[in-house]
Amino acid sequence: MAFTAFIDYLDLEKKYSKLTVKAYHTDLKAFQAFVEATYDQDHITTVNYAQIRTWIVFLVESGITNRSINRKISSLNTYYKFLLKIGTLQENPLSKHKALKTSKKIQVPFSEEEVKTVIDALHHDDSFEGVRNKLIIELFYSTGMRRIELVALQLTDVDLSLKTVKVLGKRNKERIIPLLQSVRDTLSLYLEKRNALEDVKDVSHLFLTKKGIKIYETLVYRVINDYFSLASSKVKKSPHILRHSFATHLLNQGADLNAVKELLGHTSLAATQVYTHNSIAELKKIHLKAHPRSKS
């Protein structure tokens, strides 16, 4: 069964990223294969909720986490809503479905000291890769951008005269983020190193490998993981944790939640509020330390 119209809808109208569209397509094809093998049906448009429940049970018994199962069912639900929208379907078999319960994962941010330790250590490496890696870490920590956004940055997105960087976020939504002086200094040095590369194959993207090609997401992850492994004992050390640290540290310093929301590129305040548990903990410490009744 082809899902062409739905895929085009996600890509062209909803403007989802290629990875997101691919994930939706993969989920639909997996359910289609299950329906064909289990019920000998050619189309998932004719299934009922009981059959979908059978797939959910199958996924649970296969060891798939509830979080992953919910994502797969969400893909299916979005597809059925699309079919309702275009009039192909009269009723959504998932209309009364309730998501499986999942345990909330608390993302532990890096401390300000850990971030400072890593950035200070990179001051001593003036090689192309050393300066590039320092800029990657400083950009993550000072802008809160996503890994995919950093990888996609173009040279033209950076404006040193206006002291800003333009970021293309989810659904092609642009946002302008101010650059700190320290980041601009590192950026200027990186551009000098970049211009001195012997063979630049990619002339448009900001971040390159030493071979002159565009950096890739796994390389960026490795940079963050390797450097922060030297300064932090936290289990998870990733670009997302650095983005998380950016938001948490801003909130700890009293930044407005709406302002942080805009910097992160979130569409809803609820998405930003997940970072507030750490700032609330910090407020409790400050309150306990400063309040005149705390010692009574």
mmCIF file of C-alpha atoms in Angstrom:
data_model
loop_
_atom_site.group_PDB
_atom_site.id
_atom_site.type_symbol
_atom_site.label_atom_id
_atom_site.label_comp_id
_atom_site.label_asym_id
_atom_site.label_seq_id
_atom_site.Cartn_x
_atom_site.Cartn_y
_atom_site.Cartn_z
ATOM 1 C CA MET A 1 0.000 0.000 0.000
ATOM 2 C CA ALA A 2 1.361 3.399 -0.964
ATOM 3 C CA PHE A 3 1.342 6.275 1.503
ATOM 4 C CA THR A 4 2.470 8.861 -1.045
ATOM 5 C CA ALA A 5 -0.235 11.464 -0.421
ATOM 6 C CA PHE A 6 0.293 11.300 3.341
ATOM 7 C CA ILE A 7 4.073 11.555 3.023
ATOM 8 C CA ASP A 8 3.687 14.575 0.727
ATOM 9 C CA TYR A 9 1.328 16.124 3.286
ATOM 10 C CA LEU A 10 3.893 15.729 6.075
ATOM 11 C CA ASP A 11 6.724 16.993 3.899
ATOM 12 C CA LEU A 12 5.111 19.847 1.976
ATOM 13 C CA GLU A 13 2.252 21.051 4.171
ATOM 14 C CA LYS A 14 3.368 20.199 7.696
ATOM 15 C CA LYS A 15 7.022 20.790 6.759
ATOM 16 C CA TYR A 16 8.313 18.020 8.994
ATOM 17 C CA SER A 17 12.007 17.143 8.818
ATOM 18 C CA LYS A 18 13.139 14.320 6.544
ATOM 19 C CA LEU A 19 13.971 12.158 9.564
ATOM 20 C CA THR A 20 10.497 12.677 11.042
ATOM 21 C CA VAL A 21 8.782 11.892 7.742
ATOM 22 C CA LYS A 22 10.909 8.757 7.398
ATOM 23 C CA ALA A 23 9.910 7.659 10.920
ATOM 24 C CA TYR A 24 6.194 8.063 10.108
ATOM 25 C CA HIS A 25 6.617 6.081 6.888
ATOM 26 C CA THR A 26 8.507 3.305 8.693
ATOM 27 C CA ASP A 27 5.789 3.018 11.364
ATOM 28 C CA LEU A 28 3.021 2.800 8.778
ATOM 29 C CA LYS A 29 4.834 0.160 6.742
ATOM 30 C CA ALA A 30 5.456 -1.893 9.902
ATOM 31 C CA PHE A 31 1.771 -1.842 10.795
ATOM 32 C CA GLN A 32 0.828 -2.635 7.195
ATOM 33 C CA ALA A 33 3.117 -5.687 7.247
ATOM 34 C CA PHE A 34 1.577 -6.816 10.541
ATOM 35 C CA VAL A 35 -1.975 -6.478 9.211
ATOM 36 C CA GLU A 36 -1.143 -8.389 6.029
ATOM 37 C CA ALA A 37 0.555 -11.215 7.946
ATOM 38 C CA THR A 38 -1.968 -11.466 10.784
ATOM 39 C CA TYR A 39 -5.307 -10.697 9.129
ATOM 40 C CA ASP A 40 -4.557 -11.128 5.430
ATOM 41 C CA GLN A 41 -5.822 -7.584 4.772
ATOM 42 C CA ASP A 42 -4.325 -5.373 2.080
ATOM 43 C CA HIS A 43 -5.266 -1.998 3.550
ATOM 44 C CA ILE A 44 -4.823 -0.549 7.042
ATOM 45 C CA THR A 45 -7.760 1.774 6.315
ATOM 46 C CA THR A 46 -10.170 -1.099 6.997
ATOM 47 C CA VAL A 47 -8.843 -2.219 10.380
ATOM 48 C CA ASN A 48 -10.687 -1.772 13.659
ATOM 49 C CA TYR A 49 -9.376 -0.823 17.075
ATOM 50 C CA ALA A 50 -9.271 -4.442 18.261
ATOM 51 C CA GLN A 51 -6.808 -5.243 15.482
ATOM 52 C CA ILE A 52 -4.668 -2.246 16.406
ATOM 53 C CA ARG A 53 -4.712 -3.433 20.024
ATOM 54 C CA THR A 54 -3.384 -6.783 18.817
ATOM 55 C CA TRP A 55 -0.463 -4.942 17.213
ATOM 56 C CA ILE A 56 0.168 -3.062 20.467
ATOM 57 C CA VAL A 57 0.240 -6.347 22.394
ATOM 58 C CA PHE A 58 2.619 -7.761 19.788
ATOM 59 C CA LEU A 59 4.938 -4.763 20.206
ATOM 60 C CA VAL A 60 4.854 -5.024 24.008
ATOM 61 C CA GLU A 61 5.683 -8.737 23.869
ATOM 62 C CA SER A 62 8.528 -7.923 21.454
ATOM 63 C CA GLY A 63 10.162 -5.827 24.152
ATOM 64 C CA ILE A 64 9.430 -2.426 22.600
ATOM 65 C CA THR A 65 9.225 0.323 25.230
ATOM 66 C CA ASN A 66 5.903 2.037 25.928
ATOM 67 C CA ARG A 67 7.423 5.322 24.779
ATOM 68 C CA SER A 68 8.326 3.851 21.382
ATOM 69 C CA ILE A 69 4.930 2.173 21.066
ATOM 70 C CA ASN A 70 3.176 5.473 21.776
ATOM 71 C CA ARG A 71 5.228 7.095 19.021
ATOM 72 C CA LYS A 72 4.232 4.390 16.539
ATOM 73 C CA ILE A 73 0.547 4.704 17.455
ATOM 74 C CA SER A 74 0.861 8.486 17.161
ATOM 75 C CA SER A 75 2.113 8.021 13.591
ATOM 76 C CA LEU A 76 -0.860 5.803 12.850
ATOM 77 C CA ASN A 77 -3.270 8.266 14.463
ATOM 78 C CA THR A 78 -1.871 11.141 12.394
ATOM 79 C CA TYR A 79 -2.377 9.068 9.263
ATOM 80 C CA TYR A 80 -6.015 8.328 10.107
ATOM 81 C CA LYS A 81 -6.652 11.995 10.885
ATOM 82 C CA PHE A 82 -5.233 12.838 7.471
ATOM 83 C CA LEU A 83 -7.583 10.326 5.819
ATOM 84 C CA LEU A 84 -10.519 11.905 7.682
ATOM 85 C CA LYS A 85 -9.415 15.324 6.491
ATOM 86 C CA ILE A 86 -9.392 14.323 2.814
ATOM 87 C CA GLY A 87 -12.608 12.303 3.114
ATOM 88 C CA THR A 88 -11.125 8.849 2.542
ATOM 89 C CA LEU A 89 -12.089 7.674 6.021
ATOM 90 C CA GLN A 90 -15.317 8.274 7.930
ATOM 91 C CA GLU A 91 -14.155 7.234 11.388
ATOM 92 C CA ASN A 92 -10.802 7.120 13.150
ATOM 93 C CA PRO A 93 -10.328 3.691 14.794
ATOM 94 C CA LEU A 94 -7.957 5.355 17.287
ATOM 95 C CA SER A 95 -10.379 8.083 18.375
ATOM 96 C CA LYS A 96 -10.793 6.615 21.878
ATOM 97 C CA HIS A 97 -7.289 5.218 22.301
ATOM 98 C CA LYS A 98 -5.340 6.151 25.440
ATOM 99 C CA ALA A 99 -1.559 6.202 25.323
ATOM 100 C CA LEU A 100 0.389 3.639 27.334
ATOM 101 C CA LYS A 101 1.838 4.910 30.596
ATOM 102 C CA THR A 102 5.494 5.885 30.493
ATOM 103 C CA SER A 103 7.941 6.817 33.210
ATOM 104 C CA LYS A 104 9.142 10.396 32.972
ATOM 105 C CA LYS A 105 12.850 10.650 32.305
ATOM 106 C CA ILE A 106 14.516 13.492 34.151
ATOM 107 C CA GLN A 107 17.252 14.948 31.990
ATOM 108 C CA VAL A 108 20.082 16.039 34.257
ATOM 109 C CA PRO A 109 21.832 19.111 32.836
ATOM 110 C CA PHE A 110 25.531 19.824 33.089
ATOM 111 C CA SER A 111 26.468 22.170 35.891
ATOM 112 C CA GLU A 112 27.855 25.610 35.103
ATOM 113 C CA GLU A 113 31.207 24.421 36.473
ATOM 114 C CA GLU A 114 31.280 21.416 34.143
ATOM 115 C CA VAL A 115 30.582 23.574 31.094
ATOM 116 C CA LYS A 116 33.268 26.066 32.150
ATOM 117 C CA THR A 117 35.791 23.243 32.675
ATOM 118 C CA VAL A 118 35.253 21.938 29.142
ATOM 119 C CA ILE A 119 35.402 25.359 27.456
ATOM 120 C CA ASP A 120 38.515 26.341 29.438
ATOM 121 C CA ALA A 121 40.244 23.103 28.406
ATOM 122 C CA LEU A 122 39.597 23.905 24.732
ATOM 123 C CA HIS A 123 41.411 27.240 25.038
ATOM 124 C CA HIS A 124 44.692 25.324 24.818
ATOM 125 C CA ASP A 125 43.922 23.663 21.465
ATOM 126 C CA ASP A 126 44.392 26.059 18.554
ATOM 127 C CA SER A 127 44.162 23.419 15.805
ATOM 128 C CA PHE A 128 41.334 23.608 13.261
ATOM 129 C CA GLU A 129 39.413 20.812 14.968
ATOM 130 C CA GLY A 130 40.102 22.206 18.444
ATOM 131 C CA VAL A 131 38.747 25.652 17.550
ATOM 132 C CA ARG A 132 35.810 24.130 15.655
ATOM 133 C CA ASN A 133 34.891 21.913 18.600
ATOM 134 C CA LYS A 134 35.123 24.848 20.993
ATOM 135 C CA LEU A 135 32.781 26.841 18.746
ATOM 136 C CA ILE A 136 30.337 23.912 18.566
ATOM 137 C CA ILE A 137 30.189 23.691 22.361
ATOM 138 C CA GLU A 138 29.956 27.465 22.833
ATOM 139 C CA LEU A 139 27.165 27.760 20.245
ATOM 140 C CA PHE A 140 25.153 24.977 21.851
ATOM 141 C CA TYR A 141 25.574 26.460 25.301
ATOM 142 C CA SER A 142 24.997 30.104 24.349
ATOM 143 C CA THR A 143 22.115 29.648 21.886
ATOM 144 C CA GLY A 144 20.362 26.399 22.884
ATOM 145 C CA MET A 145 20.060 25.325 19.256
ATOM 146 C CA ARG A 146 19.382 21.706 18.307
ATOM 147 C CA ARG A 147 22.040 19.404 16.872
ATOM 148 C CA ILE A 148 20.310 19.205 13.477
ATOM 149 C CA GLU A 149 20.087 23.017 13.411
ATOM 150 C CA LEU A 150 23.788 23.428 14.131
ATOM 151 C CA VAL A 151 24.793 20.945 11.434
ATOM 152 C CA ALA A 152 22.624 22.799 8.890
ATOM 153 C CA LEU A 153 24.066 26.270 9.627
ATOM 154 C CA GLN A 154 25.224 28.165 6.538
ATOM 155 C CA LEU A 155 28.014 30.750 6.464
ATOM 156 C CA THR A 156 25.378 33.311 5.479
ATOM 157 C CA ASP A 157 23.392 32.561 8.653
ATOM 158 C CA VAL A 158 26.072 34.247 10.744
ATOM 159 C CA ASP A 159 26.144 38.057 10.888
ATOM 160 C CA LEU A 160 29.078 39.295 12.959
ATOM 161 C CA SER A 161 28.159 42.946 12.363
ATOM 162 C CA LEU A 162 24.667 42.419 13.814
ATOM 163 C CA LYS A 163 26.055 39.917 16.347
ATOM 164 C CA THR A 164 23.408 37.313 15.496
ATOM 165 C CA VAL A 165 22.954 33.846 14.051
ATOM 166 C CA LYS A 166 19.905 32.772 12.055
ATOM 167 C CA VAL A 167 18.628 29.293 12.876
ATOM 168 C CA LEU A 168 16.243 27.266 10.736
ATOM 169 C CA GLY A 169 14.171 25.217 13.152
ATOM 170 C CA LYS A 170 11.370 22.689 12.936
ATOM 171 C CA ARG A 171 8.836 23.204 10.143
ATOM 172 C CA ASN A 172 11.281 25.681 8.545
ATOM 173 C CA LYS A 173 10.604 28.269 11.233
ATOM 174 C CA GLU A 174 13.416 30.831 11.429
ATOM 175 C CA ARG A 175 14.622 32.470 14.611
ATOM 176 C CA ILE A 176 17.380 35.014 15.209
ATOM 177 C CA ILE A 177 19.605 34.454 18.254
ATOM 178 C CA PRO A 178 22.115 36.999 19.611
ATOM 179 C CA LEU A 179 25.766 35.971 19.859
ATOM 180 C CA LEU A 180 27.850 36.614 22.959
ATOM 181 C CA GLN A 181 31.192 38.388 22.521
ATOM 182 C CA SER A 182 33.119 35.272 23.569
ATOM 183 C CA VAL A 183 31.319 33.241 20.899
ATOM 184 C CA ARG A 184 31.998 35.897 18.265
ATOM 185 C CA ASP A 185 35.700 35.773 19.133
ATOM 186 C CA THR A 186 35.794 31.989 18.740
ATOM 187 C CA LEU A 187 33.750 32.262 15.544
ATOM 188 C CA SER A 188 36.183 34.751 14.005
ATOM 189 C CA LEU A 189 39.126 32.474 14.830
ATOM 190 C CA TYR A 190 37.290 29.453 13.412
ATOM 191 C CA LEU A 191 36.547 31.267 10.149
ATOM 192 C CA GLU A 192 40.275 32.024 9.816
ATOM 193 C CA LYS A 193 41.076 28.331 10.327
ATOM 194 C CA ARG A 194 38.300 27.325 7.932
ATOM 195 C CA ASN A 195 39.587 29.659 5.212
ATOM 196 C CA ALA A 196 43.048 28.158 5.611
ATOM 197 C CA LEU A 197 41.870 24.616 4.814
ATOM 198 C CA GLU A 198 43.572 23.313 1.693
ATOM 199 C CA ASP A 199 40.590 21.576 0.095
ATOM 200 C CA VAL A 200 37.133 22.964 0.925
ATOM 201 C CA LYS A 201 34.552 20.849 -0.876
ATOM 202 C CA ASP A 202 31.538 22.430 0.843
ATOM 203 C CA VAL A 203 31.673 26.207 0.460
ATOM 204 C CA SER A 204 28.278 27.004 1.993
ATOM 205 C CA HIS A 205 27.997 25.236 5.348
ATOM 206 C CA LEU A 206 29.571 26.803 8.435
ATOM 207 C CA PHE A 207 30.902 23.682 10.105
ATOM 208 C CA LEU A 208 33.256 21.417 8.169
ATOM 209 C CA THR A 209 35.484 18.455 8.870
ATOM 210 C CA LYS A 210 39.223 18.888 8.316
ATOM 211 C CA LYS A 211 38.662 17.276 4.896
ATOM 212 C CA GLY A 212 36.475 20.221 3.900
ATOM 213 C CA ILE A 213 33.105 18.483 3.904
ATOM 214 C CA LYS A 214 30.000 19.272 5.968
ATOM 215 C CA ILE A 215 30.033 17.859 9.491
ATOM 216 C CA TYR A 216 27.460 15.211 10.378
ATOM 217 C CA GLU A 217 25.272 14.604 13.426
ATOM 218 C CA THR A 218 27.191 11.619 14.811
ATOM 219 C CA LEU A 219 30.416 13.640 14.741
ATOM 220 C CA VAL A 220 28.736 16.430 16.724
ATOM 221 C CA TYR A 221 27.429 13.927 19.257
ATOM 222 C CA ARG A 222 30.909 12.433 19.599
ATOM 223 C CA VAL A 223 32.436 15.879 20.197
ATOM 224 C CA ILE A 224 30.042 16.623 23.068
ATOM 225 C CA ASN A 225 30.278 13.147 24.564
ATOM 226 C CA ASP A 226 34.091 12.979 24.407
ATOM 227 C CA TYR A 227 34.778 16.411 25.887
ATOM 228 C CA PHE A 228 32.147 16.242 28.613
ATOM 229 C CA SER A 229 33.298 12.752 29.605
ATOM 230 C CA LEU A 230 36.437 14.505 30.864
ATOM 231 C CA ALA A 231 34.474 16.881 33.096
ATOM 232 C CA SER A 232 31.238 15.110 34.004
ATOM 233 C CA SER A 233 30.258 11.744 35.477
ATOM 234 C CA LYS A 234 26.662 12.059 34.256
ATOM 235 C CA VAL A 235 25.363 9.032 32.378
ATOM 236 C CA LYS A 236 24.089 10.972 29.379
ATOM 237 C CA LYS A 237 26.380 13.473 27.676
ATOM 238 C CA SER A 238 24.860 14.720 24.435
ATOM 239 C CA PRO A 239 24.055 17.891 22.457
ATOM 240 C CA HIS A 240 20.512 17.747 23.836
ATOM 241 C CA ILE A 241 21.840 17.795 27.422
ATOM 242 C CA LEU A 242 23.866 20.891 26.530
ATOM 243 C CA ARG A 243 20.710 22.479 25.088
ATOM 244 C CA HIS A 244 18.963 21.456 28.302
ATOM 245 C CA SER A 245 21.769 23.065 30.327
ATOM 246 C CA PHE A 246 21.406 26.306 28.355
ATOM 247 C CA ALA A 247 17.712 26.551 29.246
ATOM 248 C CA THR A 248 18.132 25.486 32.863
ATOM 249 C CA HIS A 249 20.987 27.898 33.576
ATOM 250 C CA LEU A 250 19.074 30.803 32.029
ATOM 251 C CA LEU A 251 16.036 30.027 34.170
ATOM 252 C CA ASN A 252 18.245 29.662 37.253
ATOM 253 C CA GLN A 253 19.466 33.203 36.622
ATOM 254 C CA GLY A 254 15.898 34.516 36.442
ATOM 255 C CA ALA A 255 15.307 34.561 32.676
ATOM 256 C CA ASP A 256 11.685 34.887 31.542
ATOM 257 C CA LEU A 257 10.148 31.558 30.525
ATOM 258 C CA ASN A 258 8.664 33.053 27.341
ATOM 259 C CA ALA A 259 12.047 34.452 26.330
ATOM 260 C CA VAL A 260 13.667 31.025 26.804
ATOM 261 C CA LYS A 261 10.827 29.490 24.775
ATOM 262 C CA GLU A 262 11.612 31.809 21.835
ATOM 263 C CA LEU A 263 15.349 31.135 22.039
ATOM 264 C CA LEU A 264 14.762 27.361 22.015
ATOM 265 C CA GLY A 265 12.337 27.584 19.094
ATOM 266 C CA HIS A 266 9.493 25.886 20.954
ATOM 267 C CA THR A 267 5.971 26.384 19.608
ATOM 268 C CA SER A 268 4.326 25.963 22.997
ATOM 269 C CA LEU A 269 5.226 27.026 26.513
ATOM 270 C CA ALA A 270 4.532 23.507 27.759
ATOM 271 C CA ALA A 271 7.570 22.225 25.862
ATOM 272 C CA THR A 272 9.777 24.764 27.650
ATOM 273 C CA GLN A 273 8.330 24.080 31.089
ATOM 274 C CA VAL A 274 10.028 20.670 31.242
ATOM 275 C CA TYR A 275 13.234 22.577 31.999
ATOM 276 C CA THR A 276 11.796 24.372 35.009
ATOM 277 C CA HIS A 277 12.165 21.549 37.555
ATOM 278 C CA ASN A 278 15.868 22.356 37.915
ATOM 279 C CA SER A 279 15.266 26.093 38.260
ATOM 280 C CA ILE A 280 12.613 25.396 40.910
ATOM 281 C CA ALA A 281 15.158 23.309 42.805
ATOM 282 C CA GLU A 282 17.596 26.211 42.593
ATOM 283 C CA LEU A 283 14.922 28.621 43.823
ATOM 284 C CA LYS A 284 14.271 26.354 46.807
ATOM 285 C CA LYS A 285 17.968 26.441 47.709
ATOM 286 C CA ILE A 286 18.082 30.228 47.416
ATOM 287 C CA HIS A 287 14.838 30.576 49.393
ATOM 288 C CA LEU A 288 16.104 28.307 52.155
ATOM 289 C CA LYS A 289 19.428 30.126 52.348
ATOM 290 C CA ALA A 290 18.081 33.681 52.198
ATOM 291 C CA HIS A 291 14.752 33.611 54.001
ATOM 292 C CA PRO A 292 14.961 35.039 57.568
ATOM 293 C CA ARG A 293 12.702 32.253 58.916
ATOM 294 C CA SER A 294 14.752 29.407 57.418
ATOM 295 C CA LYS A 295 17.040 29.149 60.461
ATOM 296 C CA SER A 296 14.302 29.307 63.079
#
